Coordinates of C-alpha atoms and ligand atoms in Angstrom, one line a residue:
M132 CA 45.7 174.0 73.0
S133 CA 43.3 173.3 75.9
A134 CA 43.0 175.8 78.7
K135 CA 46.3 176.5 80.3
L136 CA 47.2 176.2 84.0
W137 CA 48.8 179.6 83.8
G138 CA 46.6 181.9 81.6
G139 CA 45.9 184.8 84.1
R140 CA 48.7 187.3 83.3
F141 CA 48.7 186.7 79.5
Q142 CA 46.8 188.8 77.0
S143 CA 47.4 186.7 73.9
G144 CA 47.7 183.0 73.3
L145 CA 50.9 181.2 72.6
D146 CA 52.1 181.2 69.0
P147 CA 50.8 178.0 67.3
D148 CA 54.4 176.8 66.5
A149 CA 55.6 177.7 70.0
A150 CA 52.6 175.8 71.5
K151 CA 53.3 172.7 69.5
F152 CA 57.0 173.1 70.4
S153 CA 56.3 173.1 74.1
I154 CA 53.8 170.3 74.4
S155 CA 55.2 167.3 76.3
L156 CA 52.0 165.3 76.5
D157 CA 53.1 162.8 73.8
F158 CA 55.8 161.5 76.0
D159 CA 54.8 162.4 79.6
K160 CA 51.3 160.8 79.3
V161 CA 52.8 157.5 80.4
L162 CA 53.1 159.1 83.8
Y163 CA 49.3 159.3 84.3
P164 CA 49.0 156.5 87.0
Y165 CA 51.7 158.2 89.0
D166 CA 50.2 161.7 88.6
I167 CA 46.8 160.5 89.7
K168 CA 48.2 158.8 92.7
L169 CA 50.2 161.9 93.5
N170 CA 47.1 164.1 93.3
I171 CA 45.3 161.8 95.7
A172 CA 48.1 161.9 98.3
H173 CA 48.4 165.7 97.9
S174 CA 44.7 166.2 98.3
R175 CA 44.8 164.2 101.5
A176 CA 47.6 166.5 102.8
L177 CA 45.5 169.5 101.8
Q178 CA 42.6 168.1 103.8
K179 CA 44.8 167.5 106.8
V180 CA 45.7 171.2 106.9
G181 CA 42.1 172.3 106.3
V182 CA 42.4 173.6 102.7
L183 CA 40.0 170.9 101.6
S184 CA 37.1 169.6 103.7
A185 CA 36.7 165.9 104.4
E186 CA 33.8 165.8 101.9
E187 CA 35.9 167.6 99.2
Y188 CA 38.7 165.2 99.7
A189 CA 36.4 162.2 99.4
L190 CA 35.0 163.6 96.1
L191 CA 38.5 164.2 94.7
H192 CA 39.6 160.8 95.8
E193 CA 36.6 159.2 94.0
G194 CA 37.0 161.4 90.9
L195 CA 40.7 160.6 90.6
T196 CA 40.1 156.9 91.2
Q197 CA 37.5 156.9 88.4
L198 CA 39.8 158.8 86.2
R199 CA 42.5 156.1 86.7
I200 CA 40.0 153.5 85.5
D201 CA 39.0 155.6 82.5
M202 CA 42.5 156.3 81.5
D203 CA 43.5 152.7 81.9
A204 CA 40.7 151.9 79.4
D205 CA 41.3 154.6 76.9
L206 CA 44.0 157.1 77.7
D207 CA 44.2 158.7 74.3
G208 CA 40.5 159.1 74.0
L209 CA 40.5 161.4 77.1
L210 CA 43.5 163.5 76.1
E211 CA 43.1 166.7 74.1
N212 CA 45.9 169.0 73.0
D213 CA 46.8 169.5 76.6
E214 CA 50.3 170.9 77.4
D215 CA 51.3 168.0 79.6
I216 CA 49.8 165.2 81.7
H217 CA 49.3 167.4 84.8
S218 CA 47.2 169.9 82.7
A219 CA 45.2 167.0 81.2
I220 CA 44.3 165.5 84.6
E221 CA 43.4 168.8 86.1
R222 CA 41.3 169.7 83.0
I223 CA 39.3 166.5 83.0
L224 CA 38.8 166.6 86.8
T225 CA 37.5 170.2 86.6
E226 CA 35.2 169.2 83.7
R227 CA 33.8 166.4 85.9
L228 CA 33.9 168.0 89.4
G229 CA 33.6 171.7 88.6
D230 CA 35.6 174.1 90.8
L231 CA 36.8 171.4 93.1
G232 CA 39.1 170.2 90.4
K233 CA 40.8 173.6 90.5
K234 CA 41.3 173.4 94.3
M235 CA 43.7 170.5 94.0
H236 CA 46.7 172.4 92.8
A237 CA 47.2 174.5 96.0
G238 CA 50.6 174.0 97.6
K239 CA 52.2 172.1 94.7
S240 CA 53.8 173.1 91.4
R241 CA 54.3 171.1 88.3
N242 CA 58.0 171.5 89.1
D243 CA 57.8 169.3 92.2
Q244 CA 55.0 167.2 90.7
I245 CA 56.8 166.1 87.5
I246 CA 59.9 165.0 89.2
T247 CA 57.9 163.1 91.9
D248 CA 56.0 161.3 89.1
V249 CA 59.3 160.4 87.3
R250 CA 60.9 159.1 90.5
M251 CA 57.8 156.9 91.1
L252 CA 57.9 155.5 87.6
L253 CA 61.6 154.9 87.6
K254 CA 61.4 153.0 90.9
D255 CA 58.9 150.6 89.3
E256 CA 61.0 150.3 86.2
I257 CA 64.2 149.6 88.1
V258 CA 62.3 146.7 89.8
E259 CA 61.4 145.4 86.3
I260 CA 64.9 145.9 85.0
R261 CA 66.4 144.1 87.9
G262 CA 64.0 141.2 87.3
A263 CA 65.1 141.1 83.7
I264 CA 68.8 141.1 84.7
R265 CA 68.0 138.2 87.1
D266 CA 66.3 136.3 84.3
L267 CA 69.3 136.7 82.0
I268 CA 71.6 135.6 84.8
R269 CA 69.5 132.6 85.3
S270 CA 69.6 131.7 81.6
L271 CA 73.4 132.0 81.6
V272 CA 73.8 130.0 84.8
T273 CA 71.5 127.3 83.5
S274 CA 73.5 127.1 80.3
A275 CA 76.8 127.1 82.2
E276 CA 75.4 124.2 84.3
S277 CA 74.4 122.1 81.3
H278 CA 77.7 122.7 79.6
I279 CA 79.7 122.5 82.7
E280 CA 82.6 120.4 81.4
W281 CA 82.7 121.6 77.8
L282 CA 86.2 122.7 76.8
F283 CA 86.4 126.0 75.0
P284 CA 89.2 128.2 73.5
G285 CA 89.8 131.2 75.7
L286 CA 91.0 134.2 73.7
T287 CA 93.0 137.3 74.1
H288 CA 93.3 139.7 71.1
F289 CA 90.7 137.3 69.5
Q290 CA 93.6 134.8 69.2
P291 CA 93.7 131.4 70.9
G292 CA 95.1 132.1 74.4
Q293 CA 94.4 129.4 77.0
P294 CA 91.8 126.7 77.1
V295 CA 88.9 127.3 79.5
L296 CA 85.5 125.8 80.2
L297 CA 82.6 127.1 78.2
S298 CA 80.8 127.4 81.5
H299 CA 83.6 129.6 82.8
H300 CA 83.2 131.9 79.8
L301 CA 79.4 132.1 80.3
M302 CA 79.9 132.8 84.0
A303 CA 82.1 135.7 83.2
Y304 CA 79.0 137.5 81.9
V305 CA 77.2 136.6 85.1
D306 CA 79.7 138.5 87.1
Q307 CA 79.2 141.5 84.9
L308 CA 75.5 141.3 85.3
M309 CA 75.7 140.9 89.0
R310 CA 77.6 144.2 89.1
D311 CA 74.9 145.8 87.0
D312 CA 72.3 144.5 89.4
L313 CA 74.1 146.1 92.3
R314 CA 74.4 149.4 90.4
F315 CA 70.7 149.4 89.7
E316 CA 70.0 148.7 93.4
A317 CA 72.0 151.7 94.3
V318 CA 70.2 153.8 91.8
Y319 CA 66.9 152.7 93.3
Q320 CA 68.0 154.0 96.7
E321 CA 69.0 157.3 95.2
T322 CA 65.6 157.6 93.4
D323 CA 63.6 156.6 96.4
V324 CA 63.3 160.2 97.7
C325 CA 60.1 162.3 97.5
P326 CA 60.5 166.0 96.4
L327 CA 56.7 166.8 96.6
G328 CA 56.2 169.7 98.9
S329 CA 59.1 171.6 97.4
G330 CA 56.5 173.6 95.5
A331 CA 57.9 175.7 92.6
M332 CA 61.2 175.7 94.3
A333 CA 61.0 177.5 97.7
G334 CA 58.8 175.1 99.6
N335 CA 55.1 175.4 100.4
T336 CA 53.2 177.7 102.6
Y337 CA 50.5 175.3 103.8
G338 CA 52.4 173.2 106.3
L339 CA 51.8 170.1 104.2
D340 CA 52.7 166.8 105.9
R341 CA 55.5 165.8 103.5
D342 CA 56.3 162.6 105.4
M343 CA 52.7 161.4 105.1
V344 CA 52.6 162.2 101.4
A345 CA 55.9 160.4 100.8
A346 CA 54.7 157.3 102.7
E347 CA 51.5 157.2 100.8
L348 CA 53.5 157.4 97.5
G349 CA 55.8 154.6 98.6
F350 CA 58.9 156.7 99.2
S351 CA 61.2 155.9 102.1
R352 CA 62.4 159.5 102.6
I353 CA 61.9 163.1 101.5
T354 CA 64.2 165.7 99.9
T355 CA 65.9 168.1 102.3
N356 CA 66.2 171.2 100.1
S357 CA 63.4 172.5 97.9
M358 CA 65.6 174.1 95.4
D359 CA 67.6 170.9 94.9
G360 CA 64.3 169.0 95.1
V361 CA 62.9 170.5 91.9
S362 CA 66.1 170.7 89.9
D363 CA 68.0 167.5 90.9
R364 CA 68.3 165.0 88.0
D365 CA 71.3 163.1 89.4
F366 CA 69.2 160.0 89.9
M367 CA 68.5 160.0 86.1
L368 CA 72.1 160.4 85.3
S369 CA 72.9 157.5 87.7
F370 CA 70.2 155.4 86.1
C371 CA 71.3 156.2 82.5
S372 CA 74.9 155.5 83.4
A373 CA 74.1 152.2 85.0
A374 CA 72.0 151.4 81.9
A375 CA 74.9 152.4 79.6
I376 CA 77.3 150.1 81.4
C377 CA 74.7 147.3 81.4
S378 CA 74.0 147.8 77.7
T379 CA 77.7 147.8 77.0
H380 CA 77.9 144.4 78.7
L381 CA 75.1 143.2 76.6
S382 CA 76.8 144.4 73.5
R383 CA 79.9 142.4 74.3
L384 CA 77.8 139.2 74.8
A385 CA 75.9 140.0 71.6
E386 CA 79.1 140.4 69.7
E387 CA 80.2 137.0 70.8
M388 CA 76.9 135.5 69.7
V389 CA 77.3 137.2 66.3
L390 CA 80.9 135.9 65.9
W391 CA 80.2 132.4 67.4
S392 CA 77.2 131.8 65.2
S393 CA 78.9 132.8 62.0
P394 CA 79.5 129.7 59.8
L395 CA 83.1 130.9 59.7
V396 CA 83.4 130.1 63.4
G397 CA 80.5 127.8 64.0
F398 CA 80.6 127.4 67.8
V399 CA 76.9 127.9 68.2
K400 CA 73.6 127.9 66.5
I401 CA 71.0 130.5 67.6
G402 CA 67.4 129.3 67.7
D403 CA 65.0 130.2 64.9
A404 CA 63.0 132.5 67.2
F405 CA 66.0 134.9 67.4
T406 CA 67.4 134.7 63.9
T407 CA 66.1 135.9 60.5
G408 CA 66.6 135.0 56.9
S409 CA 67.8 137.1 54.0
S410 CA 65.4 138.3 51.3
I411 CA 68.0 137.5 48.7
M412 CA 70.4 134.9 50.0
P413 CA 68.4 131.8 50.9
Q414 CA 71.2 130.1 52.9
K415 CA 71.4 132.9 55.5
K416 CA 70.4 132.7 59.1
N417 CA 71.3 136.0 60.5
P418 CA 71.7 136.8 64.2
D419 CA 69.6 140.0 63.9
I420 CA 68.4 140.1 67.5
A421 CA 72.0 139.9 68.9
E422 CA 73.0 142.6 66.3
L423 CA 70.2 144.8 67.4
I424 CA 71.1 144.5 71.1
R425 CA 74.6 145.4 70.1
G426 CA 73.4 148.3 68.0
K427 CA 71.0 149.7 70.5
T428 CA 73.8 150.2 73.0
G429 CA 74.6 153.3 70.9
R430 CA 71.2 154.8 71.8
V431 CA 71.6 154.0 75.5
T432 CA 75.0 155.6 75.6
G433 CA 73.8 158.5 73.6
N434 CA 70.9 159.0 76.0
L435 CA 73.4 159.4 78.9
V436 CA 75.4 162.0 77.0
N437 CA 72.1 163.7 76.0
L438 CA 71.2 164.0 79.7
L439 CA 74.6 165.2 80.8
Q440 CA 74.5 167.9 78.1
L441 CA 71.0 168.9 79.1
I442 CA 71.9 169.4 82.7
K443 CA 75.3 170.9 82.2
A444 CA 75.5 174.5 83.4
L445 CA 71.7 174.8 84.2
P446 CA 71.2 177.4 86.9
L447 CA 69.0 176.5 89.8
T448 CA 66.2 175.7 89.9
Y449 CA 63.7 174.3 87.5
N450 CA 64.3 175.3 83.9
R451 CA 62.0 174.2 81.1
D452 CA 65.0 172.5 79.5
L453 CA 64.4 169.8 82.0
Q454 CA 61.2 168.7 80.2
E455 CA 63.7 167.2 77.7
D456 CA 65.0 164.8 80.3
K457 CA 62.1 162.4 79.7
P458 CA 62.5 161.2 76.1
A459 CA 66.1 160.1 76.9
L460 CA 65.1 158.5 80.2
F461 CA 62.1 156.6 78.8
D462 CA 64.0 155.4 75.8
T463 CA 66.7 154.1 78.0
I464 CA 64.3 152.2 80.2
D465 CA 62.5 150.6 77.2
T466 CA 65.7 149.8 75.3
V467 CA 67.5 148.2 78.2
K468 CA 64.5 146.3 79.4
T469 CA 63.7 144.8 76.0
S470 CA 67.4 144.0 75.3
L471 CA 67.6 142.1 78.6
R472 CA 64.4 140.3 78.0
C473 CA 65.3 139.2 74.5
F474 CA 68.7 138.1 75.6
A475 CA 67.3 136.1 78.5
K476 CA 65.1 134.2 76.1
M477 CA 67.7 133.8 73.4
I478 CA 70.3 132.1 75.6
P479 CA 68.2 128.9 76.1
T480 CA 67.9 128.6 72.3
L481 CA 71.6 128.3 71.8
T482 CA 73.0 124.9 70.7
F483 CA 76.7 124.8 71.1
Q484 CA 78.6 122.8 68.4
R485 CA 81.1 120.5 69.9
D486 CA 82.9 119.7 66.6
A487 CA 83.7 123.2 65.7
I488 CA 84.8 124.0 69.3
D489 CA 87.1 121.0 69.4
R490 CA 88.6 121.9 66.1
A491 CA 89.3 125.4 67.3
L492 CA 91.0 124.0 70.4
Q493 CA 93.4 122.2 68.0
T494 CA 94.6 125.5 66.6
G495 CA 96.9 128.2 67.9
Y496 CA 99.0 126.0 70.3
I497 CA 96.5 126.9 73.0
T498 CA 98.4 125.1 75.8
A499 CA 101.8 126.6 75.1
T500 CA 101.7 128.5 78.4
E501 CA 101.4 125.2 80.2
L502 CA 104.7 124.2 78.7
A503 CA 106.4 127.3 80.0
D504 CA 104.9 126.8 83.4
Y505 CA 106.1 123.2 83.3
L506 CA 109.6 124.3 82.7
V507 CA 109.3 126.8 85.6
R508 CA 108.3 124.0 87.9
K509 CA 111.6 122.2 86.8
G510 CA 113.5 125.3 88.0
V511 CA 113.9 127.2 84.7
P512 CA 113.4 131.0 85.2
F513 CA 110.1 132.0 83.6
R514 CA 111.6 134.4 81.0
E515 CA 113.9 131.6 79.8
A516 CA 111.0 129.1 79.8
H517 CA 109.0 131.5 77.7
E518 CA 111.8 131.7 75.2
I519 CA 112.3 128.0 75.0
T520 CA 108.5 127.4 74.6
G521 CA 108.4 130.0 71.8
K522 CA 111.1 128.1 69.9
I523 CA 109.1 124.8 70.4
V524 CA 106.0 126.5 69.0
L525 CA 108.0 127.8 66.0
H526 CA 109.2 124.2 65.5
A527 CA 105.7 122.9 65.6
E528 CA 104.5 125.5 63.2
T529 CA 107.3 124.8 60.7
H530 CA 106.5 121.1 60.8
G531 CA 102.8 121.6 60.7
V532 CA 102.2 119.6 63.9
Q533 CA 100.5 120.1 67.3
L534 CA 102.7 120.4 70.4
T535 CA 101.6 117.0 71.6
E536 CA 102.7 115.5 68.3
I537 CA 106.4 116.4 68.8
G538 CA 108.4 113.4 70.0
L539 CA 110.0 113.4 73.4
N540 CA 113.6 113.3 72.0
E541 CA 112.9 116.3 69.9
L542 CA 111.4 118.2 72.9
Q543 CA 114.5 117.3 75.0
N544 CA 116.6 119.0 72.4
F545 CA 115.0 122.2 73.5
H546 CA 115.4 121.4 77.2
S547 CA 116.8 118.3 78.7
D548 CA 114.5 118.3 81.8
I549 CA 111.4 117.7 79.6
S550 CA 110.1 114.2 80.3
E551 CA 107.2 112.0 79.4
D552 CA 104.7 113.7 81.8
I553 CA 104.8 116.8 79.5
Y554 CA 102.1 115.2 77.3
K555 CA 99.6 115.2 80.1
V556 CA 100.5 118.8 80.9
L557 CA 99.9 119.8 77.3
S558 CA 96.4 118.3 77.2
V559 CA 93.6 120.8 77.1
A560 CA 91.6 119.1 79.9
D561 CA 94.6 119.0 82.2
S562 CA 95.5 122.5 81.5
I563 CA 92.0 123.6 82.5
E564 CA 91.9 121.5 85.7
A565 CA 95.3 122.9 86.7
K566 CA 93.7 126.4 87.1
N567 CA 92.3 125.5 90.4
G568 CA 92.6 128.7 92.4
V569 CA 89.5 130.8 93.3
G570 CA 88.2 132.3 90.1
G571 CA 90.0 129.9 87.9
T572 CA 88.6 127.8 85.2
A573 CA 88.9 124.3 86.8
T574 CA 85.6 122.5 87.0
I575 CA 85.2 122.7 90.7
Q576 CA 85.9 126.4 90.7
V577 CA 83.3 127.1 88.1
Q578 CA 80.9 124.9 90.0
S579 CA 81.5 127.0 93.1
Q580 CA 80.9 130.2 91.0
I581 CA 77.6 128.8 89.9
K582 CA 76.7 127.8 93.5
R583 CA 77.5 131.2 94.8
V584 CA 75.2 132.9 92.4
Q585 CA 72.4 130.3 93.0
E586 CA 72.7 131.0 96.7
I587 CA 72.5 134.7 96.3
F588 CA 69.3 134.4 94.4
G589 CA 68.0 131.5 96.4
W590 CA 67.7 129.2 93.4
Ligands
LIG633 N1 56.1 169.4 81.3 C1 57.0 169.9 82.3 C2 58.3 169.0 82.4 O1 58.2 167.9 81.9 C3 56.3 170.0 83.6 C4 56.8 171.1 84.5 C5 56.5 172.4 83.9 N2 56.7 173.4 84.8 C6 56.7 174.7 84.3 N3 56.9 175.6 85.2 N4 56.5 175.0 83.1 O2 59.2 169.4 83.0

């Protein structure tokens, strides 16, 4: 391993297996832009209190700026077997600037440094993820708009329940995603706090201007307790839990895509760009991307549990265990972001199949509840109306007919108040339009849901 940041009090080197075991560079190297930025801001604070001269600060600023350019061009080419990204940056800078590179670490610790880096990265990633949520919402809203009046079977227990508009079904996912967006917004606020200046855990002795550093790094506030500052990982837990909930939503939508696109159901065809063939069964068009989105939810949920377990019962303050927080966090970021992006692009490739949907609407006596409600409007107590309707459904089933195919005389045998207007009530379209309260499936209600979302996003 390259020269350590902590060699002084040690007489022998680290056991080779232990050295390998403790390296975090493989995963924390992605933090380099943030760590460089942090070092610039910290150097400025050191200059302000006189630890560095103006000239030294200028040289460090220049050296770090050049390093950023070089790392952008070939990160791996610059890294050696450094312990972590902080060690690598300090090593390279010292190779290039001599002793000045070694001056930069005064007043900070990798303990406050790592968590400041991670907070910076996560803030950027939350912006990206919220953008991806917004794109998916937009795809769903667009699809809802273009299928605004399509009738669709609404299910409970995966059994025909009540007819709805397809657009209403799609907008249900929009509501879920709007909540996800709010959750990520709250996580952003929680993450937007700068711990730098907490030092190893007790604070720093140099009187560093923490507010200045925080402002330079784009934070809106600073942490208020140095011990909590270096050990707090709550914002990661909040992020991973928001991500687990969001992923769970995606898994539900993905599951619907898988079911709807099966030839057994046939409600939708997914575009070629998001399906794959089988190496053996030539007829297959598999919804692999939807399946993967569904499957990856397990990783995202697992990452949350991983982090909770990591942090459980850790004494204050920094413990090396905390190095393990990053693989779970980074994997969550990547997985959720790509799942959202794939989904946002998959939705516009869907072609809904009117015939199959209409056929499904003819099964399961999907407007039976309307009949019960009709009887209630005639003054029959609901429980009794439910019972009578059940008998009519049984009659239809026994005779192999739809509710609308039962003659008026026969219907009147079940209840004398049933009259000709029942057939309109039993029609799918009328049943939908009757659900005209706020949040219901009537066309104007769905249109106002769509409008509300469009207004929120300014579309
Ligand atoms: N690689 C470490 C991490 O990810 C950085 C902090 C190390 N601090 C220490 N005192 N060993 O947490």
